[in-house]
Structures are given as structure tokens and as C-alpha cells.
mmCIF file of C-alpha atoms and ligand atoms in Angstrom:
data_model
loop_
_atom_site.group_PDB
_atom_site.id
_atom_site.type_symbol
_atom_site.label_atom_id
_atom_site.label_comp_id
_atom_site.label_asym_id
_atom_site.label_seq_id
_atom_site.Cartn_x
_atom_site.Cartn_y
_atom_site.Cartn_z
ATOM 1 C CA THR Y 1 -0.037 -0.037 0.427
ATOM 2 C CA THR Y 2 1.540 3.325 -1.088
ATOM 3 C CA TRP Y 3 0.302 6.680 1.722
ATOM 4 C CA THR Y 4 0.920 10.445 0.495
ATOM 5 C CA VAL Y 5 1.510 11.864 3.939
ATOM 6 C CA THR Y 6 0.286 15.586 4.035
ATOM 7 C CA VAL Y 7 1.700 17.626 6.391
ATOM 8 C CA THR Y 8 0.188 20.639 8.033
ATOM 9 C CA ALA Y 9 1.241 23.176 10.910
ATOM 10 C CA ALA Y 10 -0.697 24.866 12.373
ATOM 11 C CA LYS Y 11 -0.251 27.827 14.914
ATOM 12 C CA LEU Y 12 -2.043 28.289 17.580
ATOM 13 C CA THR Y 13 -1.949 30.443 20.679
ATOM 14 C CA ASP Y 14 -0.852 27.823 22.948
ATOM 15 C CA GLY Y 15 2.036 26.390 20.668
ATOM 16 C CA ALA Y 16 2.365 24.259 17.137
ATOM 17 C CA THR Y 17 0.082 21.945 16.249
ATOM 18 C CA VAL Y 18 1.103 19.446 13.282
ATOM 19 C CA VAL Y 19 -1.403 18.249 11.536
ATOM 20 C CA LEU Y 20 -0.852 14.964 9.633
ATOM 21 C CA SER Y 21 -2.991 13.336 7.038
ATOM 22 C CA PHE Y 22 -2.361 10.691 5.146
ATOM 23 C CA GLN Y 23 -4.157 9.534 2.015
ATOM 24 C CA ASP Y 24 -4.273 5.776 0.262
ATOM 25 C CA MET Y 25 -2.756 5.720 -2.978
ATOM 26 C CA THR Y 26 -2.636 2.364 -4.211
ATOM 27 C CA ALA Y 27 -6.089 2.858 -6.264
ATOM 28 C CA VAL Y 28 -4.520 5.870 -8.194
ATOM 29 C CA GLU Y 29 -1.562 3.589 -9.475
ATOM 30 C CA ASP Y 30 -3.059 0.846 -9.502
ATOM 31 C CA ALA Y 31 -5.141 2.367 -12.707
ATOM 32 C CA ASN Y 32 -2.168 4.143 -13.880
ATOM 33 C CA ASP Y 33 -0.013 0.761 -14.180
ATOM 34 C CA MET Y 34 -3.452 -0.142 -15.780
ATOM 35 C CA ARG Y 35 -2.805 2.365 -18.238
ATOM 36 C CA ARG Y 36 1.100 1.851 -18.725
ATOM 37 C CA ASP Y 37 0.476 -1.978 -18.862
ATOM 38 C CA PHE Y 38 -2.695 -1.092 -22.036
ATOM 39 C CA VAL Y 39 -0.826 1.594 -23.887
ATOM 40 C CA ALA Y 40 2.355 -1.130 -23.676
ATOM 41 C CA ASN Y 41 0.000 -3.874 -25.205
ATOM 42 C CA VAL Y 42 -1.466 -1.309 -27.727
ATOM 43 C CA SER Y 43 2.068 -0.682 -29.377
ATOM 44 C CA HIS Y 44 3.090 -4.113 -29.122
ATOM 45 C CA GLU Y 45 0.532 -5.197 -31.068
ATOM 46 C CA LEU Y 46 0.689 -2.341 -33.054
ATOM 47 C CA ARG Y 47 4.684 -2.505 -33.579
ATOM 48 C CA THR Y 48 4.932 -6.012 -34.946
ATOM 49 C CA PRO Y 49 2.701 -5.931 -38.291
ATOM 50 C CA LEU Y 50 4.407 -2.634 -38.653
ATOM 51 C CA THR Y 51 7.800 -3.787 -38.258
ATOM 52 C CA SER Y 52 6.672 -6.523 -40.740
ATOM 53 C CA LEU Y 53 5.081 -4.178 -43.404
ATOM 54 C CA LEU Y 54 7.905 -2.164 -42.930
ATOM 55 C CA GLY Y 55 10.511 -5.249 -43.831
ATOM 56 C CA PHE Y 56 8.485 -6.403 -46.864
ATOM 57 C CA ILE Y 57 8.711 -2.621 -47.869
ATOM 58 C CA GLU Y 58 12.037 -2.859 -48.121
ATOM 59 C CA THR Y 59 12.615 -6.467 -49.046
ATOM 60 C CA LEU Y 60 9.826 -5.235 -52.458
ATOM 61 C CA ARG Y 61 12.182 -2.452 -53.319
ATOM 62 C CA GLY Y 62 15.909 -3.869 -53.188
ATOM 63 C CA PRO Y 63 16.561 -8.193 -53.606
ATOM 64 C CA ALA Y 64 12.192 -8.762 -54.331
ATOM 65 C CA SER Y 65 11.934 -5.516 -57.607
ATOM 66 C CA GLU Y 66 12.169 -7.998 -60.817
ATOM 67 C CA ASP Y 67 10.577 -11.100 -59.086
ATOM 68 C CA ARG Y 68 6.888 -11.431 -60.067
ATOM 69 C CA ALA Y 69 6.006 -14.020 -58.037
ATOM 70 C CA ALA Y 70 7.498 -13.164 -54.817
ATOM 71 C CA GLN Y 71 6.090 -9.621 -55.321
ATOM 72 C CA THR Y 72 3.045 -11.294 -55.148
ATOM 73 C CA ARG Y 73 3.448 -13.340 -52.168
ATOM 74 C CA PHE Y 74 4.750 -10.913 -50.065
ATOM 75 C CA LEU Y 75 2.253 -7.852 -50.990
ATOM 76 C CA GLY Y 76 -0.206 -11.215 -49.958
ATOM 77 C CA ILE Y 77 1.602 -10.949 -46.472
ATOM 78 C CA MET Y 78 1.562 -7.253 -46.859
ATOM 79 C CA GLU Y 79 -1.996 -7.192 -46.860
ATOM 80 C CA GLN Y 80 -2.955 -9.239 -44.074
ATOM 81 C CA GLU Y 81 -0.507 -7.426 -41.666
ATOM 82 C CA ALA Y 82 -2.710 -4.324 -42.435
ATOM 83 C CA GLU Y 83 -5.468 -6.123 -41.473
ATOM 84 C CA ARG Y 84 -4.499 -7.319 -38.501
ATOM 85 C CA MET Y 85 -3.857 -3.463 -37.832
ATOM 86 C CA HIS Y 86 -7.563 -2.227 -39.094
ATOM 87 C CA ASN Y 87 -9.316 -5.517 -36.403
ATOM 88 C CA LEU Y 88 -7.292 -3.975 -33.980
ATOM 89 C CA VAL Y 89 -8.218 -0.466 -33.960
ATOM 90 C CA GLU Y 90 -11.710 -1.340 -35.221
ATOM 91 C CA ASP Y 91 -11.908 -3.089 -31.945
ATOM 92 C CA LEU Y 92 -9.782 -0.935 -29.735
ATOM 93 C CA MET Y 93 -12.034 1.955 -31.109
ATOM 94 C CA SER Y 94 -15.542 -0.338 -30.145
ATOM 95 C CA LEU Y 95 -14.259 -1.123 -26.394
ATOM 96 C CA ASN Y 96 -13.878 2.243 -26.150
ATOM 97 C CA ARG Y 97 -17.049 3.169 -26.716
ATOM 98 C CA VAL Y 98 -18.800 0.494 -24.445
ATOM 99 C CA GLU Y 99 -15.879 0.718 -21.813
ATOM 100 C CA GLY Y 100 -16.867 3.440 -18.973
ATOM 101 C CA GLN Y 101 -19.995 3.679 -20.059
ATOM 102 C CA ALA Y 102 -22.980 3.838 -17.709
ATOM 103 C CA ARG Y 103 -24.958 0.722 -17.825
ATOM 104 C CA ILE Y 104 -28.268 2.455 -19.840
ATOM 105 C CA LYS Y 105 -31.992 0.654 -20.135
ATOM 106 C CA PRO Y 106 -32.569 1.050 -23.665
ATOM 107 C CA THR Y 107 -35.615 1.704 -25.188
ATOM 108 C CA LEU Y 108 -35.550 -0.522 -28.503
ATOM 109 C CA GLN Y 109 -36.736 -4.013 -28.949
ATOM 110 C CA THR Y 110 -34.465 -5.619 -30.545
ATOM 111 C CA ASN Y 111 -35.830 -9.515 -32.018
ATOM 112 C CA LEU Y 112 -33.260 -11.785 -30.886
ATOM 113 C CA CYS Y 113 -34.286 -14.882 -33.069
ATOM 114 C CA GLY Y 114 -34.097 -12.336 -36.401
ATOM 115 C CA LEU Y 115 -30.772 -10.934 -34.866
ATOM 116 C CA ILE Y 116 -29.338 -14.643 -34.839
ATOM 117 C CA ASP Y 117 -30.288 -15.682 -38.048
ATOM 118 C CA ASP Y 118 -28.388 -12.338 -39.668
ATOM 119 C CA VAL Y 119 -25.595 -12.828 -37.469
ATOM 120 C CA LEU Y 120 -25.342 -16.706 -38.914
ATOM 121 C CA ALA Y 121 -26.070 -15.841 -42.873
ATOM 122 C CA ALA Y 122 -23.115 -13.118 -41.954
ATOM 123 C CA MET Y 123 -20.773 -15.387 -41.128
ATOM 124 C CA LYS Y 124 -21.440 -18.545 -43.003
ATOM 125 C CA PRO Y 125 -19.183 -18.095 -45.448
ATOM 126 C CA ARG Y 126 -16.310 -18.319 -42.806
ATOM 127 C CA ALA Y 127 -17.701 -21.415 -41.640
ATOM 128 C CA ASP Y 128 -17.493 -22.340 -44.611
ATOM 129 C CA ALA Y 129 -14.356 -22.163 -45.192
ATOM 130 C CA ALA Y 130 -13.300 -23.746 -42.033
ATOM 131 C CA GLY Y 131 -15.768 -26.609 -42.784
ATOM 132 C CA VAL Y 132 -17.871 -25.634 -39.517
ATOM 133 C CA THR Y 133 -21.661 -26.115 -39.519
ATOM 134 C CA LEU Y 134 -23.711 -23.466 -38.201
ATOM 135 C CA ILE Y 135 -27.280 -24.545 -35.996
ATOM 136 C CA SER Y 136 -29.199 -21.865 -35.234
ATOM 137 C CA GLU Y 137 -31.656 -23.559 -32.644
ATOM 138 C CA GLN Y 138 -34.135 -20.722 -31.245
ATOM 139 C CA PRO Y 139 -38.070 -21.046 -29.649
ATOM 140 C CA SER Y 140 -40.949 -20.038 -32.342
ATOM 141 C CA GLY Y 141 -42.245 -16.656 -32.026
ATOM 142 C CA ALA Y 142 -39.931 -13.429 -31.429
ATOM 143 C CA VAL Y 143 -37.903 -13.162 -28.431
ATOM 144 C CA SER Y 144 -37.376 -9.872 -27.867
ATOM 145 C CA ILE Y 145 -35.232 -7.679 -25.346
ATOM 146 C CA LEU Y 146 -34.618 -4.282 -24.974
ATOM 147 C CA ALA Y 147 -31.314 -3.623 -26.227
ATOM 148 C CA ASP Y 148 -29.070 -1.648 -28.266
ATOM 149 C CA ARG Y 149 -29.025 -3.809 -31.585
ATOM 150 C CA GLU Y 150 -25.740 -3.208 -33.049
ATOM 151 C CA GLN Y 151 -24.106 -3.768 -30.027
ATOM 152 C CA MET Y 152 -25.898 -7.175 -29.501
ATOM 153 C CA TRP Y 153 -24.830 -8.119 -33.102
ATOM 154 C CA GLN Y 154 -21.700 -7.733 -31.868
ATOM 155 C CA VAL Y 155 -21.747 -10.191 -29.367
ATOM 156 C CA ILE Y 156 -23.411 -12.629 -31.189
ATOM 157 C CA ALA Y 157 -21.015 -12.286 -33.860
ATOM 158 C CA ASN Y 158 -17.515 -11.965 -31.797
ATOM 159 C CA LEU Y 159 -18.851 -15.061 -29.764
ATOM 160 C CA VAL Y 160 -19.759 -17.434 -33.079
ATOM 161 C CA GLU Y 161 -16.813 -15.771 -35.019
ATOM 162 C CA ASN Y 162 -14.071 -17.004 -31.937
ATOM 163 C CA ALA Y 163 -16.694 -20.926 -32.176
ATOM 164 C CA VAL Y 164 -15.788 -20.476 -35.438
ATOM 165 C CA LYS Y 165 -12.030 -19.869 -35.276
ATOM 166 C CA TYR Y 166 -10.832 -21.894 -31.823
ATOM 167 C CA GLY Y 167 -14.035 -24.634 -31.875
ATOM 168 C CA THR Y 168 -11.917 -26.727 -34.317
ATOM 169 C CA LYS Y 169 -10.110 -29.771 -32.805
ATOM 170 C CA SER Y 170 -6.464 -29.464 -33.251
ATOM 171 C CA GLY Y 171 -5.765 -31.769 -35.993
ATOM 172 C CA SER Y 172 -9.229 -32.239 -37.877
ATOM 173 C CA VAL Y 173 -10.698 -30.125 -39.626
ATOM 174 C CA GLY Y 174 -15.108 -28.335 -39.119
ATOM 175 C CA GLY Y 175 -17.177 -28.978 -36.257
ATOM 176 C CA VAL Y 176 -20.561 -28.120 -35.336
ATOM 177 C CA VAL Y 177 -21.372 -24.500 -33.581
ATOM 178 C CA THR Y 178 -24.835 -24.203 -31.660
ATOM 179 C CA VAL Y 179 -26.621 -21.472 -30.968
ATOM 180 C CA ARG Y 180 -28.773 -21.507 -29.017
ATOM 181 C CA LEU Y 181 -31.847 -18.681 -27.801
ATOM 182 C CA CYS Y 182 -34.170 -19.583 -24.656
ATOM 183 C CA ALA Y 183 -36.812 -17.484 -23.151
ATOM 184 C CA PRO Y 184 -38.475 -17.513 -20.176
ATOM 185 C CA THR Y 185 -42.051 -17.374 -21.674
ATOM 186 C CA HIS Y 186 -40.791 -21.176 -23.316
ATOM 187 C CA GLU Y 187 -39.074 -21.769 -19.815
ATOM 188 C CA PRO Y 188 -40.058 -20.620 -16.589
ATOM 189 C CA ALA Y 189 -36.949 -21.274 -14.944
ATOM 190 C CA LEU Y 190 -35.399 -18.095 -16.844
ATOM 191 C CA LEU Y 191 -37.953 -16.142 -15.373
ATOM 192 C CA GLN Y 192 -35.374 -14.640 -12.546
ATOM 193 C CA THR Y 193 -32.397 -14.662 -15.176
ATOM 194 C CA GLY Y 194 -34.240 -13.357 -18.395
ATOM 195 C CA VAL Y 195 -33.109 -14.316 -21.729
ATOM 196 C CA ARG Y 196 -30.512 -17.068 -22.718
ATOM 197 C CA LEU Y 197 -28.263 -16.810 -25.203
ATOM 198 C CA SER Y 198 -25.493 -19.670 -25.396
ATOM 199 C CA VAL Y 199 -23.044 -20.341 -28.289
ATOM 200 C CA ILE Y 200 -21.972 -23.863 -28.052
ATOM 201 C CA ASP Y 201 -18.659 -25.497 -29.820
ATOM 202 C CA GLN Y 202 -16.899 -28.991 -29.810
ATOM 203 C CA GLY Y 203 -13.371 -27.507 -29.574
ATOM 204 C CA ASP Y 204 -10.831 -28.550 -27.574
ATOM 205 C CA GLY Y 205 -12.200 -26.641 -24.514
ATOM 206 C CA ILE Y 206 -10.183 -24.252 -22.484
ATOM 207 C CA ALA Y 207 -8.641 -25.257 -19.014
ATOM 208 C CA ALA Y 208 -10.115 -24.061 -16.007
ATOM 209 C CA HIS Y 209 -7.265 -21.487 -14.698
ATOM 210 C CA HIS Y 210 -7.560 -19.364 -17.878
ATOM 211 C CA ILE Y 211 -11.801 -18.960 -17.758
ATOM 212 C CA ALA Y 212 -11.519 -16.151 -15.213
ATOM 213 C CA ARG Y 213 -9.013 -14.019 -17.610
ATOM 214 C CA LEU Y 214 -9.984 -14.929 -20.985
ATOM 215 C CA THR Y 215 -12.506 -11.283 -20.652
ATOM 216 C CA HIS Y 216 -8.800 -9.472 -19.586
ATOM 217 C CA ARG Y 217 -7.907 -7.110 -22.588
ATOM 218 C CA PHE Y 218 -5.686 -9.105 -24.364
ATOM 219 C CA TYR Y 219 -5.866 -12.058 -22.538
ATOM 220 C CA ARG Y 220 -4.544 -15.265 -25.002
ATOM 221 C CA VAL Y 221 -4.711 -19.019 -24.446
ATOM 222 C CA ASP Y 222 -2.515 -19.784 -27.001
ATOM 223 C CA SER Y 223 -1.189 -16.945 -28.667
ATOM 224 C CA HIS Y 224 -0.174 -18.513 -31.635
ATOM 225 C CA ARG Y 225 -3.186 -19.455 -32.868
ATOM 226 C CA SER Y 226 -5.292 -16.264 -32.248
ATOM 227 C CA ARG Y 227 -2.798 -14.076 -34.253
ATOM 228 C CA GLU Y 228 -2.906 -16.902 -37.166
ATOM 229 C CA VAL Y 229 -6.530 -16.709 -36.917
ATOM 230 C CA GLY Y 230 -6.850 -12.701 -37.075
ATOM 231 C CA GLY Y 231 -7.133 -12.702 -33.212
ATOM 232 C CA THR Y 232 -6.734 -9.499 -31.655
ATOM 233 C CA GLY Y 233 -7.132 -10.475 -28.072
ATOM 234 C CA LEU Y 234 -10.243 -7.810 -27.598
ATOM 235 C CA GLY Y 235 -13.167 -9.760 -28.852
ATOM 236 C CA LEU Y 236 -14.079 -10.971 -25.386
ATOM 237 C CA ALA Y 237 -13.606 -8.036 -23.113
ATOM 238 C CA ILE Y 238 -15.571 -5.619 -25.477
ATOM 239 C CA VAL Y 239 -18.482 -8.873 -25.218
ATOM 240 C CA LYS Y 240 -18.338 -8.791 -21.346
ATOM 241 C CA HIS Y 241 -18.416 -4.614 -21.596
ATOM 242 C CA ILE Y 242 -21.704 -4.621 -23.762
ATOM 243 C CA ILE Y 243 -23.143 -7.489 -22.187
ATOM 244 C CA ASN Y 244 -22.887 -5.533 -18.560
ATOM 245 C CA ARG Y 245 -23.939 -2.806 -20.266
ATOM 246 C CA HIS Y 246 -27.609 -4.653 -20.650
ATOM 247 C CA ARG Y 247 -27.459 -5.313 -16.940
ATOM 248 C CA GLY Y 248 -26.753 -9.141 -18.284
ATOM 249 C CA ARG Y 249 -24.069 -11.805 -17.279
ATOM 250 C CA LEU Y 250 -21.753 -13.819 -19.412
ATOM 251 C CA ARG Y 251 -21.087 -17.329 -17.961
ATOM 252 C CA ILE Y 252 -18.420 -19.088 -19.886
ATOM 253 C CA SER Y 253 -18.041 -23.350 -19.149
ATOM 254 C CA SER Y 254 -15.984 -25.244 -20.960
ATOM 255 C CA VAL Y 255 -14.712 -29.216 -20.572
ATOM 256 C CA VAL Y 256 -11.286 -29.881 -22.124
ATOM 257 C CA GLY Y 257 -11.363 -32.063 -25.525
ATOM 258 C CA GLN Y 258 -14.904 -31.377 -25.209
ATOM 259 C CA GLY Y 259 -15.640 -27.712 -25.937
ATOM 260 C CA THR Y 260 -16.485 -24.546 -24.519
ATOM 261 C CA GLU Y 261 -20.116 -22.675 -24.203
ATOM 262 C CA PHE Y 262 -20.406 -19.081 -23.917
ATOM 263 C CA THR Y 263 -23.955 -17.952 -22.147
ATOM 264 C CA ALA Y 264 -24.773 -14.540 -21.836
ATOM 265 C CA PHE Y 265 -27.795 -13.866 -19.899
ATOM 266 C CA LEU Y 266 -30.012 -10.988 -20.661
ATOM 267 C CA PRO Y 267 -32.918 -9.196 -18.873
ATOM 268 C CA ALA Y 268 -36.182 -10.284 -20.347
ATOM 269 C CA SER Y 269 -38.163 -7.478 -21.726
ATOM 270 C CA THR Y 270 -41.200 -6.736 -19.641
ATOM 271 C CA GLU Y 271 -43.070 -3.971 -22.088
ATOM 272 C CA LYS Y 272 -45.105 -4.500 -24.848
ATOM 273 C CA ALA Y 273 -42.943 -3.983 -28.274
ATOM 274 C CA THR Y 274 -43.765 -0.699 -28.919
ATOM 275 C CA GLU Y 275 -41.238 0.152 -31.587
ATOM 276 C CA SER Y 276 -38.453 -2.584 -33.175
ATOM 277 C CA SER Y 277 -34.574 -1.850 -33.975
ATOM 278 C CA SER Y 278 -35.096 -5.295 -35.667
HETATM 279 P P1 ADP H 301 -9.052 -13.426 -29.628
HETATM 280 O O1 ADP H 301 -9.042 -11.703 -30.674
HETATM 281 O O2 ADP H 301 -7.397 -13.564 -29.644
HETATM 282 O O3 ADP H 301 -9.790 -13.955 -30.195
HETATM 283 P P2 ADP H 301 -10.552 -12.822 -27.827
HETATM 284 O O4 ADP H 301 -10.914 -12.304 -27.068
HETATM 285 O O5 ADP H 301 -12.092 -13.612 -28.646
HETATM 286 O O6 ADP H 301 -9.613 -12.615 -28.641
HETATM 287 O O7 ADP H 301 -10.317 -14.596 -27.045
HETATM 288 C C1 ADP H 301 -9.719 -14.608 -26.297
HETATM 289 C C2 ADP H 301 -8.628 -16.226 -26.356
HETATM 290 O O8 ADP H 301 -9.658 -16.681 -25.763
HETATM 291 C C3 ADP H 301 -8.481 -16.410 -27.441
HETATM 292 O O9 ADP H 301 -7.566 -15.814 -27.422
HETATM 293 C C4 ADP H 301 -8.641 -17.909 -27.322
HETATM 294 O O10 ADP H 301 -7.361 -17.713 -26.468
HETATM 295 C C5 ADP H 301 -10.011 -18.262 -26.007
HETATM 296 N N1 ADP H 301 -11.087 -18.038 -26.982
HETATM 297 C C6 ADP H 301 -11.900 -17.477 -27.238
HETATM 298 N N2 ADP H 301 -12.953 -18.120 -27.313
HETATM 299 C C7 ADP H 301 -12.841 -19.849 -27.539
HETATM 300 C C8 ADP H 301 -13.545 -20.852 -27.645
HETATM 301 N N3 ADP H 301 -14.990 -20.557 -28.260
HETATM 302 N N4 ADP H 301 -12.712 -22.425 -27.771
HETATM 303 C C9 ADP H 301 -11.591 -22.178 -27.673
HETATM 304 N N5 ADP H 301 -10.820 -20.915 -26.829
HETATM 305 C C10 ADP H 301 -11.598 -19.322 -27.159
#
């Protein structure tokens, strides 16, 4: 613990009185440490692809200036590196938008069924390329909650994208990713917890000691794999902030060798849908 001690001397008629005031600076120092760590992480994440880009530019100007095949290959790698930086900047901006925002009560009804269908349609090309089958399980009829549609899109998209990226067992191709939606109207047990939205994969799973830190910024179980699949290490931090902002809760359960389930519990809407954002 770090203390700041302020000494004030007050001269009274019967002599001098010294006043000492103590202030615990631990929280301030912790915040400074976190800020420094964050800046160091961002710099590191940007420096790696930038160094690579600069290296390739030099090679293209010099040794590879006459080699068409090498130029095509290097430009491909440079595009990937630029995309990596682009993803990082986009994720940083998203995180900045949702972090620190007060818990708000959105006013627009969002139909989660339609939203899930839209996200899965957008993710299909990526899943097809990875040999992953996307399955949607939802109750019949609309399940609407008061939510920011764009942010909910991001939650579902980040979780499905991760399931596609990491949900394939090592050494094999493909798998199944299920997005399951349950609502209190169909399952009375959910009256307490609200709407339950799960993204389930059949990948290698995550060892228990990693689980609590998965939503920390830049935390990765396997950095090499994350970078290879274009991860920024910010996806789950963004997911957690958005869910918190909606007064919800994120649960992560995983069995090594069997797969992982990310579940968002979101307050069910008690109001009749008057407006619709979906
Ligand atoms: P990234 O951009 O690296 O994917 P995330 O914040 O989305 O960052 O996820 C953090 C880490 O959690 C990932 O790097 C990966 O190691 C792990 N992870 C996320 N989703 C899954 C999953 N479905 N199965 C196994 N590991 C996962």
C-alpha cells in the first residue's frame, strides 16, 4: 500500500499543532499501472505488423524488385498485416465506446431470433471455409429484449467468430457451432435470469485456470493461434462490457477435449414491443 502524507502545521495560541493527513494512493497507482500496461500492449500489437510491413517494403524495393512471384506473395502477407492492424484499431474503438459507459436501459426492442439469423448468415462464408456447420436453435415466435441492436450484433458475432476460429479440434477439420436461444416464456425457470443466449462449440475447450481471465484485454490462451486466425485479444472484453451495459451476465463453461459454451443472460423485456430495432 502506498500512502501520501500531507503535513500541515497550524500555529495556535498554546503552541504549534501539526496535522498529518494520510491518503491511500493504491487505487490511483493501480489505475496508472493498468493504463501503462494497456499502452504497452497496444504498442506491441501495432509494432509487430508494422515492423513486418516496413521489412517487406524494403524487400520489394530491393532484392524482390524484379521478382514477380515474390512480389505477389509479399503483397499477400502485407495485406494480412494491414488487416490485422485494421482489426485492432476497429476493436480498440469498439472497446472505447462501450467501456466506461454507464449501464443504460435501451429503449428499442430487438428481436434476438432475427438478429441471430442475420449474424449466422453473415458468418456462413467464414464457417464454410473452416468446414464448420452453424446451427441455430430458437423457440418459435419472436424473442425481443430491450437492447442496442448493433451492440447485440457484436456480442453474437464475436462469440460465433471465436467458436468458428477456436472450435475445431486440433488436428481435425470442421465441427458444429450451435447458437441456442431460450426465453422465460418457453422456459419458466428463466424468469429469474431472463433470456439465455448460448454459443456452443465442440473444440479443444479451455483449461479452468484461463477462464476467469478470458475477458481481460489482450488475454489469449494461445497467442500464436490467436494471431494466426486474425485475433486481436479484445473480442471477449468487448462482449463482456456490452453484456454488463445491458445489465446482463456472461458465463463461460468449458470441458477440455469436448468444447466450450459462452452464455449471455440478458434481462427479459417486460414491456410490449412498441418500437422495433429489428
Ligand atoms: P482473440 O481476438 O484472440 O480471439 P478474444 O478476446 O475473442 O480474443 O478471446 C480471447 C482468447 O480466448 C482467445 O485468444 C482464445 O485463446 C480464447 N477463446 C475464445 N473463444 C474460444 C473458444 N470458443 N474456444 C477456445 N478458446 C477460445
